[in-house]
XYZ file of C-alpha atoms in Angstrom:
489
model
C 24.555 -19.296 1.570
C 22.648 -19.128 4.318
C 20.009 -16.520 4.673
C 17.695 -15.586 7.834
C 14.897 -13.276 7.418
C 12.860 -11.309 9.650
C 9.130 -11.455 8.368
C 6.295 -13.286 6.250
C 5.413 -10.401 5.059
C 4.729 -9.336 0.925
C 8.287 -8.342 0.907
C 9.674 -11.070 3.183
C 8.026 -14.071 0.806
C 8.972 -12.384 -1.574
C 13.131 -12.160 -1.186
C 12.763 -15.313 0.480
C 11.661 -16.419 -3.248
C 14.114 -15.224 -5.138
C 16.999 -16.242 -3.073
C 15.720 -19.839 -2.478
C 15.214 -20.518 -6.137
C 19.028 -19.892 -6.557
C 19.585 -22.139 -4.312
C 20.157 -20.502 -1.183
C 18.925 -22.003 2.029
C 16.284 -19.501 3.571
C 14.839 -19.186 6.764
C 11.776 -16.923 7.642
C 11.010 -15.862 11.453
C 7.484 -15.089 11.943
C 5.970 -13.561 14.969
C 2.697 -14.069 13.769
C 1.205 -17.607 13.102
C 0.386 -17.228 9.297
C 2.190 -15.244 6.469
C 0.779 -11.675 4.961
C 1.534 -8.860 7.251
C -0.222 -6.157 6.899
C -2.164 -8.175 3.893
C -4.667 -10.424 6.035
C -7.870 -12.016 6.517
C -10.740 -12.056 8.950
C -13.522 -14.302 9.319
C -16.571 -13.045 11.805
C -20.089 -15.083 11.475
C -20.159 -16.315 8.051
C -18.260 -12.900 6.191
C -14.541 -12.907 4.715
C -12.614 -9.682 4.971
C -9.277 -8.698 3.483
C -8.228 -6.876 6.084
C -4.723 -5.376 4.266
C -4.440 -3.827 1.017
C -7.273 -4.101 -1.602
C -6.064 -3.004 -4.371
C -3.799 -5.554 -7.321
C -1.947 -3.507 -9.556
C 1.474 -4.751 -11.558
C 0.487 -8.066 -11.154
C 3.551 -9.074 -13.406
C 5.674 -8.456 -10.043
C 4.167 -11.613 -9.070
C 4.289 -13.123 -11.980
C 7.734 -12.906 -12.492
C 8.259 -14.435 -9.262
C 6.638 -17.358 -10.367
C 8.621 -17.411 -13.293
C 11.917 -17.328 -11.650
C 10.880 -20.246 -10.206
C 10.116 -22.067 -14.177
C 6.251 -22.360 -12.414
C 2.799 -20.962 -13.714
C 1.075 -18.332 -12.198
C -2.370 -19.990 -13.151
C -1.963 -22.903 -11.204
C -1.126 -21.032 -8.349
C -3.052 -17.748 -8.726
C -5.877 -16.394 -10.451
C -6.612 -13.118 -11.295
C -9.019 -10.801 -14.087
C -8.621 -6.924 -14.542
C -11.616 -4.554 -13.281
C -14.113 -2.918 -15.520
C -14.682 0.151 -13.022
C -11.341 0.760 -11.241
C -13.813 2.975 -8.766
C -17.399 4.543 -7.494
C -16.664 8.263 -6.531
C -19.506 9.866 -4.817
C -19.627 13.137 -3.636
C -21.361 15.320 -1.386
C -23.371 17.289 -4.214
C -24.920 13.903 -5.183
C -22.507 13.567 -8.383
C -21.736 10.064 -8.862
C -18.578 9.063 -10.946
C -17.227 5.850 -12.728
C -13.472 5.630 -13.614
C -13.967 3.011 -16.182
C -10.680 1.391 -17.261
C -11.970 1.384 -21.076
C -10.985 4.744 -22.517
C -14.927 4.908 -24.524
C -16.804 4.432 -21.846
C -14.811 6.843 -19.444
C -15.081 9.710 -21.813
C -18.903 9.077 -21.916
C -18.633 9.208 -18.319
C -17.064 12.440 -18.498
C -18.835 14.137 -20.531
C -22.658 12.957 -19.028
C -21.326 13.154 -15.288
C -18.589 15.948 -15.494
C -17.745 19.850 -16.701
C -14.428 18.352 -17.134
C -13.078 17.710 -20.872
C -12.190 14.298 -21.681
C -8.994 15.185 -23.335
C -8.051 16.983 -20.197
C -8.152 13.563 -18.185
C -6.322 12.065 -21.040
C -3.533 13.934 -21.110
C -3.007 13.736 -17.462
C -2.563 9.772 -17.868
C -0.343 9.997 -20.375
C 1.779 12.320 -18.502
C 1.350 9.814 -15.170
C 2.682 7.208 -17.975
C 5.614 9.427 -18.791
C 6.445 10.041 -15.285
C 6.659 6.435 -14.107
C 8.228 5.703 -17.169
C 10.969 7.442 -16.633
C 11.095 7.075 -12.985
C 10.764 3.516 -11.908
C 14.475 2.546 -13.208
C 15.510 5.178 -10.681
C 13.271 5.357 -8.101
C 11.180 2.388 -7.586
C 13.324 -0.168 -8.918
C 17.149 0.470 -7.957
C 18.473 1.472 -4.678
C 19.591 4.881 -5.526
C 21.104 5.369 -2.253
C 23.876 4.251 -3.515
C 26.007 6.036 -5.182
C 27.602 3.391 -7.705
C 23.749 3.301 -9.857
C 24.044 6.879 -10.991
C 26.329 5.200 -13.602
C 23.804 3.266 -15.168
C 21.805 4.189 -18.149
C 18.288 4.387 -16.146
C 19.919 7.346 -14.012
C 22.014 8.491 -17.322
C 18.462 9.031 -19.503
C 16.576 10.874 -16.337
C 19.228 13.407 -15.996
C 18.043 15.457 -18.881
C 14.562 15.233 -17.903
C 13.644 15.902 -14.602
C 11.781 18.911 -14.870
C 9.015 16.177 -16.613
C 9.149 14.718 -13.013
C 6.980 18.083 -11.644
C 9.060 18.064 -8.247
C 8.478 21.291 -7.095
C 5.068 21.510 -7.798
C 2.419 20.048 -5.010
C -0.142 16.980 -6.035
C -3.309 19.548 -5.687
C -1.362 22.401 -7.492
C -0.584 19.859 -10.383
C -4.116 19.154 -10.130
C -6.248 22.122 -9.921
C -3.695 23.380 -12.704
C -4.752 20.500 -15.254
C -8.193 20.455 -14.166
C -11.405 22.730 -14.551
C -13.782 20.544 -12.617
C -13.563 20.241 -9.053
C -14.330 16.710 -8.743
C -11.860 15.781 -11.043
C -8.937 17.763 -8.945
C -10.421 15.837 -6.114
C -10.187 12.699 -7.453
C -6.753 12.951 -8.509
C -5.768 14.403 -5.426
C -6.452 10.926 -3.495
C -3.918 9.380 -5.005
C -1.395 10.768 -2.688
C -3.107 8.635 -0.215
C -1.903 5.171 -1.631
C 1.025 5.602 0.200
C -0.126 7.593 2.978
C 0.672 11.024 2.023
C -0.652 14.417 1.391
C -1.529 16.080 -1.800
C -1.063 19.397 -0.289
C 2.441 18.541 0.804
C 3.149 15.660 -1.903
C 5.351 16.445 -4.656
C 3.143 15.954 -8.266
C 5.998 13.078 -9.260
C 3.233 11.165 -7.710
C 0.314 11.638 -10.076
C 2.594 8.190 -11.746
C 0.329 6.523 -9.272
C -2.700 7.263 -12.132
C -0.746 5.359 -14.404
C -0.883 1.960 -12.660
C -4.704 2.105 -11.603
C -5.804 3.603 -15.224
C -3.589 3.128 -17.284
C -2.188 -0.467 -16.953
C -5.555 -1.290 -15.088
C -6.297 -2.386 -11.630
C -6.973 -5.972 -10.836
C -8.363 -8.565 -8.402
C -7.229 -11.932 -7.096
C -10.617 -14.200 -7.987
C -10.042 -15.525 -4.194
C -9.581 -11.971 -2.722
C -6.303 -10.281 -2.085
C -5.162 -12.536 0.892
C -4.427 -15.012 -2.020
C -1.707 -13.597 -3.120
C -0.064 -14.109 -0.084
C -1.670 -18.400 0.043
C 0.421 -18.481 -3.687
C 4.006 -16.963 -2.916
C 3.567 -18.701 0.401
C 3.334 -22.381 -1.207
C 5.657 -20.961 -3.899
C 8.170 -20.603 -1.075
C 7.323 -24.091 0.349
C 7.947 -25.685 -3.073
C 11.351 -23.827 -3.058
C 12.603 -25.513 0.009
C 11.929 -21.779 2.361
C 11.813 -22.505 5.735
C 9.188 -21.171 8.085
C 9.207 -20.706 12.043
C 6.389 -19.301 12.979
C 5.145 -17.522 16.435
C 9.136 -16.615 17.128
C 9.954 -12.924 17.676
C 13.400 -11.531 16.738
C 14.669 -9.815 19.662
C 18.052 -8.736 18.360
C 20.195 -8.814 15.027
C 23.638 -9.333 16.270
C 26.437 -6.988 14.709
C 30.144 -8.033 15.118
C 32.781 -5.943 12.963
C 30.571 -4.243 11.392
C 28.561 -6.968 10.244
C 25.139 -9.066 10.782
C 25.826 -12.189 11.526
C 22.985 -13.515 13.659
C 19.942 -12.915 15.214
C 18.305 -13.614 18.406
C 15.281 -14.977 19.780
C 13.752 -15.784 23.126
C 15.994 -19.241 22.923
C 18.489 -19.071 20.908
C 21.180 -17.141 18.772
C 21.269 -18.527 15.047
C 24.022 -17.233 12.255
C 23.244 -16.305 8.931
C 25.665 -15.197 6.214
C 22.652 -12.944 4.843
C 20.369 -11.540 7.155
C 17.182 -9.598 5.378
C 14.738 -7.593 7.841
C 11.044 -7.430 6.759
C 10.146 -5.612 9.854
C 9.441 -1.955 10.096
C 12.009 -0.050 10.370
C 11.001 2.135 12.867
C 10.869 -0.942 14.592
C 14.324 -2.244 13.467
C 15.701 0.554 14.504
C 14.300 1.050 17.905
C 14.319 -2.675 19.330
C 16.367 -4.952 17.013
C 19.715 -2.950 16.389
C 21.397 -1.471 19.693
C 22.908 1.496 17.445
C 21.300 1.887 14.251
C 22.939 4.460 12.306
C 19.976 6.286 10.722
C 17.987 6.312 14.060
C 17.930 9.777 14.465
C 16.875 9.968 10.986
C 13.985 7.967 11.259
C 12.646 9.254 14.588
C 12.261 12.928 12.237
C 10.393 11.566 9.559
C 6.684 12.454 8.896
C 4.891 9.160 9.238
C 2.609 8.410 7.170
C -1.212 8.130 8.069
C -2.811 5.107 9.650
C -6.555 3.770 9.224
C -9.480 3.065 10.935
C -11.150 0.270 9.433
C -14.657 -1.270 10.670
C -15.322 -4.780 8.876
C -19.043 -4.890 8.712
C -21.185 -8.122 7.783
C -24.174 -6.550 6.090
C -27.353 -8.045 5.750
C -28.456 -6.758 2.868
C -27.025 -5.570 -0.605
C -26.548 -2.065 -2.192
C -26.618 -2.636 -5.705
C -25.235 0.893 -6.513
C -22.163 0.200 -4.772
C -19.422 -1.367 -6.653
C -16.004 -3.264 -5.819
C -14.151 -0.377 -5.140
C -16.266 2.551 -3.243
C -15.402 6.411 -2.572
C -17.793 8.425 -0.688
C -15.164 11.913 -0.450
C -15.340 14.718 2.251
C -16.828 17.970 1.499
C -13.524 19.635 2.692
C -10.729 17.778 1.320
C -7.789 20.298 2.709
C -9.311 20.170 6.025
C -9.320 16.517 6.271
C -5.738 16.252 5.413
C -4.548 19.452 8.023
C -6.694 17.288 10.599
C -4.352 14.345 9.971
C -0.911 15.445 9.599
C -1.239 19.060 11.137
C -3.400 18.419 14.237
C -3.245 14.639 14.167
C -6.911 14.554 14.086
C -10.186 13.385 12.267
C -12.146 15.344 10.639
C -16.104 14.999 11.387
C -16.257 14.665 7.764
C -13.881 11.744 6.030
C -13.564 10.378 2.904
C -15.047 7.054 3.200
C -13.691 3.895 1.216
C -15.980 0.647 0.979
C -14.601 -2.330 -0.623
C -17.025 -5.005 -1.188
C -15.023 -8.475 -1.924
C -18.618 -10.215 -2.210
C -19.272 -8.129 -5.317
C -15.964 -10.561 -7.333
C -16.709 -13.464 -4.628
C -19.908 -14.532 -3.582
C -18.973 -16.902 -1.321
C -17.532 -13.918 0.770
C -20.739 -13.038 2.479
C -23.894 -15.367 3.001
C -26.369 -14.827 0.072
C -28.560 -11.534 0.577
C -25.342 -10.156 2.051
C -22.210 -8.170 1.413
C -19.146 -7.638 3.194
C -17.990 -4.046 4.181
C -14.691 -3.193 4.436
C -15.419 1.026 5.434
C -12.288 2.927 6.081
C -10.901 6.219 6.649
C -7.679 7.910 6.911
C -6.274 8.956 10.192
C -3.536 10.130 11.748
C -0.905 7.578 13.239
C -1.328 6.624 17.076
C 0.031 9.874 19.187
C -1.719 8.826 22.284
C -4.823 10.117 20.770
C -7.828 8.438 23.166
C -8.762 5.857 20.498
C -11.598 4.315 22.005
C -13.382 7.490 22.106
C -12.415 8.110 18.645
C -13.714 5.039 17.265
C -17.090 5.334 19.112
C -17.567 9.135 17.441
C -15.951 7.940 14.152
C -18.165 5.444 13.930
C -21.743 7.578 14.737
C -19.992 10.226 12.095
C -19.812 7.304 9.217
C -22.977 5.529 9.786
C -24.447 8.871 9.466
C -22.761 9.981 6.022
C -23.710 6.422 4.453
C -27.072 6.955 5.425
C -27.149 10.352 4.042
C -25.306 9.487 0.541
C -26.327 5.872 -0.040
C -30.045 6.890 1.374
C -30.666 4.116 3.796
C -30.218 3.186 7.173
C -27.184 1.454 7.417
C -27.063 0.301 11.340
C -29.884 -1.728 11.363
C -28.374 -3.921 8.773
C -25.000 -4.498 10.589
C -25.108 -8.028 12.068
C -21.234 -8.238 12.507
C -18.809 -6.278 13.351
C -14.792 -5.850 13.956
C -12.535 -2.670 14.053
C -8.811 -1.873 13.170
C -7.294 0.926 14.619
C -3.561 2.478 14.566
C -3.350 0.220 18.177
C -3.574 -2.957 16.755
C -1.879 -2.234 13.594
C 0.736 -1.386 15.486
C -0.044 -4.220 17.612
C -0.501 -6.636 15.115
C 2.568 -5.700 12.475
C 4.612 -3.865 14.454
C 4.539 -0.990 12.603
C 5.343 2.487 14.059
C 3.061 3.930 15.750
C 0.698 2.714 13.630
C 1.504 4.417 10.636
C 0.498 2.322 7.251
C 3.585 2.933 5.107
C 6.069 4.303 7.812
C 7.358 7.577 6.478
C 5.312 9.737 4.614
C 6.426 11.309 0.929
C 4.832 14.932 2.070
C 7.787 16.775 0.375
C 10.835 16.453 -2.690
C 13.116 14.835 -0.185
C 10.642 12.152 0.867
C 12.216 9.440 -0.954
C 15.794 9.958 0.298
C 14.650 10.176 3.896
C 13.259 6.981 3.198
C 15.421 3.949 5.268
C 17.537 1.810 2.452
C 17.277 -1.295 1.467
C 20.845 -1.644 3.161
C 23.268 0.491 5.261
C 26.853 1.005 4.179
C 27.396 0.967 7.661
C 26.744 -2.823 8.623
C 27.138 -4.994 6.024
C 25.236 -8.441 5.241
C 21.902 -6.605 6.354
C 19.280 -5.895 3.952
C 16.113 -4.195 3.729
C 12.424 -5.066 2.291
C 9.208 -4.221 3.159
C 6.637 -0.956 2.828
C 8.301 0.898 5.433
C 11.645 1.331 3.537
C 12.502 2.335 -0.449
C 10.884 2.416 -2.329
C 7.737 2.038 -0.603
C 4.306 1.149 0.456
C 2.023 -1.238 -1.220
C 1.945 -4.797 -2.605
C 4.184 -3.554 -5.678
C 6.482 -1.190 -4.398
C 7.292 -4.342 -1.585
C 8.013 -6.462 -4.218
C 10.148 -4.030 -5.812
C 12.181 -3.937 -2.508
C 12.645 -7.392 -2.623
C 13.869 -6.997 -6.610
C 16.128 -4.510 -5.609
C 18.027 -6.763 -2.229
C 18.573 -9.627 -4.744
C 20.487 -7.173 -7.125
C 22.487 -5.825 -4.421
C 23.283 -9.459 -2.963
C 24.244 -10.676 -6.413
C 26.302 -7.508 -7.656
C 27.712 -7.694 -4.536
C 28.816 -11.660 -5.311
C 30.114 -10.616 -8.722
């Protein structure tokens, strides 16, 4: 069979993967020059930057590709779990370790919190519970179709999906389970892993707690951009084609089918034809009628970023890895972004420092800076002024939590905006995980991983089910190879 896909991204290696080691003959189009997507690298005056996701979690989702493949992970990628999944600071000077081991991070509890331990306990093994029962359903089977209620994932949720907390918001979960502030707070940003809000998002997604603390979080020993060097000569060894720097212009329907698609030069066939694109995107410039267009065009999108990748010449040894300076006003942060599709004067500010796991990341004396915040996606906001008053606004929250002066150490310096996100990965407007999951029906507003309406066209990626995120892509990809081979049965 013959198989084109559209994209080098996480989800586009890794279908490309799967199908190839069955023996299928695949061909990627890339419009960039190097696999990744949204998970990159930048190199400015002697400092590495992931630029994409920084977070490993379910690292057996890569695994198991390797294994389908009768390879070892080892010799192709390295990884070791994370002692402090993350620094919170806050504004009342509280500073707050989420330590994966369960001693330590009642310790931390009890010296650094009014919260009880067995509070925060409980609440992880519910976020166990939850994605236990869940991820047959909803992050690992295309439950748009109708066929899987059948099976006995969808049978054994049907008696329990009160547990699931639908109707119940994130925060209202939260401030329910919680007696410390902080606590509710930090729970709360989980909604943010795939660009939602936790005044809007229904609690089903407190599972997210699970992955990070519960089954641990997790980091490449060559920084995140490695995953994507492994599946990449992975798909190499498995005979995957690449052509790179070619745009897709147009995925050619005929009865009701895909059966090509076309670039600047040519028109190729494919029996299979497997988009990696976002599908805002898809839907807008590579299918003349998409049938969920409409659809897609009334989603909330999900929030964007604006990132500034600083080389700093000096180190912070207070900081960690993983680094959470929050907002005094969480609610108002999130209104700003998905009400008003603004920024708040006061974000919560992420730092991830690579440098701390690899040295050779910054030049010694130095660390790298990866400082974002959440934003709203591109409306036709006036971004450069943004960035310029985003950027006085950060600097002067660092300097007022960390105590320093953080400008006069900055001795390079890059930005990534909603612009050239969208630029850069063609994602909608900008928006990090396309749609956002700000309400029960999130997940079924979210495109499918393929359309009963054209045939031999499949979906993977963060912008479709079940979501956003280096596992949830990969889960997309599981799910397309079980619909191409049930579909072969």
């Amino acid at each position: 069979m013959q198989v084109g896909i559209i994209g080098a991204g996480i989800g586009g290696l890794a279908i490309a993967i799967r199908l190839a080691a069955k023996g299928h003959q695949v061909t990627v189009f890339e419009k960039n020059s190097h696999p990744g997507g949204k998970v990159s690298q930048l190199r400015i005056h002697g400092y590495r930057f992931d630029t994409g996701p920084s977070l490993f979690t379910l690292p057996e989702l890569v695994e198991e590709l390797f294994r389908l493949c009768k390879e070892t992970t080892g010799e192709y990628l390295s990884y070791k779990q994370v002692d402090n999944n993350c620094k919170y600071f806050y504004p009342d000077g509280t500073v707050f370790n989420f330590y994966h081991d369960p001693t330590r991070l009642e310790q931390e509890l009890l010296e650094k919190t009014k919260e009880r331990p067995e509070h925060v306990f409980r609440r992880l093994a519910q976020s166990k519970e939850i994605y236990e029962l869940s991820a047959p359903v909803f992050l690992f089977s295309d439950f748009h179709k109708l066929s899987n209620f059948n099976t006995p994932p969808y049978k054994r949720i049907a008696g329990k999906l009160y547990k699931l907390d639908f109707f119940r918001t994130m925060h209202q979960a939260n401030k329910s389970s919680f007696q410390d502030p902080h606590i509710v707070q930090l729970f709360d940003r989980y909604a943010t892993y795939n660009g939602s809000n936790p005044y809007q998002a229904p609690a089903t997604l407190n599972m997210i707690a699970h992955l990070e603390n519960n089954i641990g979080a997790f980091f490449p020993e060559k920084g995140m951009y490695h995953i994507v060097d492994s599946l990449y000569e992975l798909a190499i060894k498995q005979g995957v084609q690449f052509r790179w720097n070619t745009t897709i212009r147009e995925i050619l329907i005929k009865d009701k089918k895909a059966i090509a698609v076309r670039t600047s030069k040519q028109t190729i066939p494919f029996d299979k034809i497997i988009s990696d694109a976002d599908a805002g995107y898809v839907s807008t410039h590579l299918l003349k009628d998409h049938p969920l267009k409409s659809r897609l065009r009334k989603a909330s999108l999900s929030s964007s970023a604006l990132i500034f990748y600083w080389g700093i010449r000096k180190e912070f040894p207070q900081l960690d890895l993983h680094n959470i300076l929050f907002s005094g006003d969480y609610a108002n942060e999130f209104r700003k972004i998905f009400k008003e599709k603004e920024i708040t004067k006061d974000p919560t500010i992420y730092i991830f420092i690579s440098s701390r796991m690899i040295p050779e990341d910054a030049p010694a004396g130095c660390e790298n800076w990866f400082v974002m915040i959440n934003v709203p996606a591109n409306q036709d906001q006036d971004w450069e002024k943004l960035i310029k008053e985003m950027r006085g606004h950060l600097i002067a929250k660092i300097n007022r939590m960390l105590q320093t002066d953080i400008e006069k150490y900055i001795e390079a310096e890059q930005v990534a905006s909603p612009l050239t996100i969208q630029k850069n990965t063609n994602s909608l407007h900008g928006a990090l995980y396309g749609s956002s999951s700000n309400s029960i029906f999130s997940a079924f507003l979210r495109h499918p991983n393929s359309l009963k309406e054209i045939s031999d066209l499949y979906f993977v990626g963060g912008s479709v089910h079940p979501g956003g995120g280096i596992p949830l892509c990969l889960a997309s990809a599981k799910i397309v190879e079980q619909e191409i081979e049930q579909e072969h049965v």
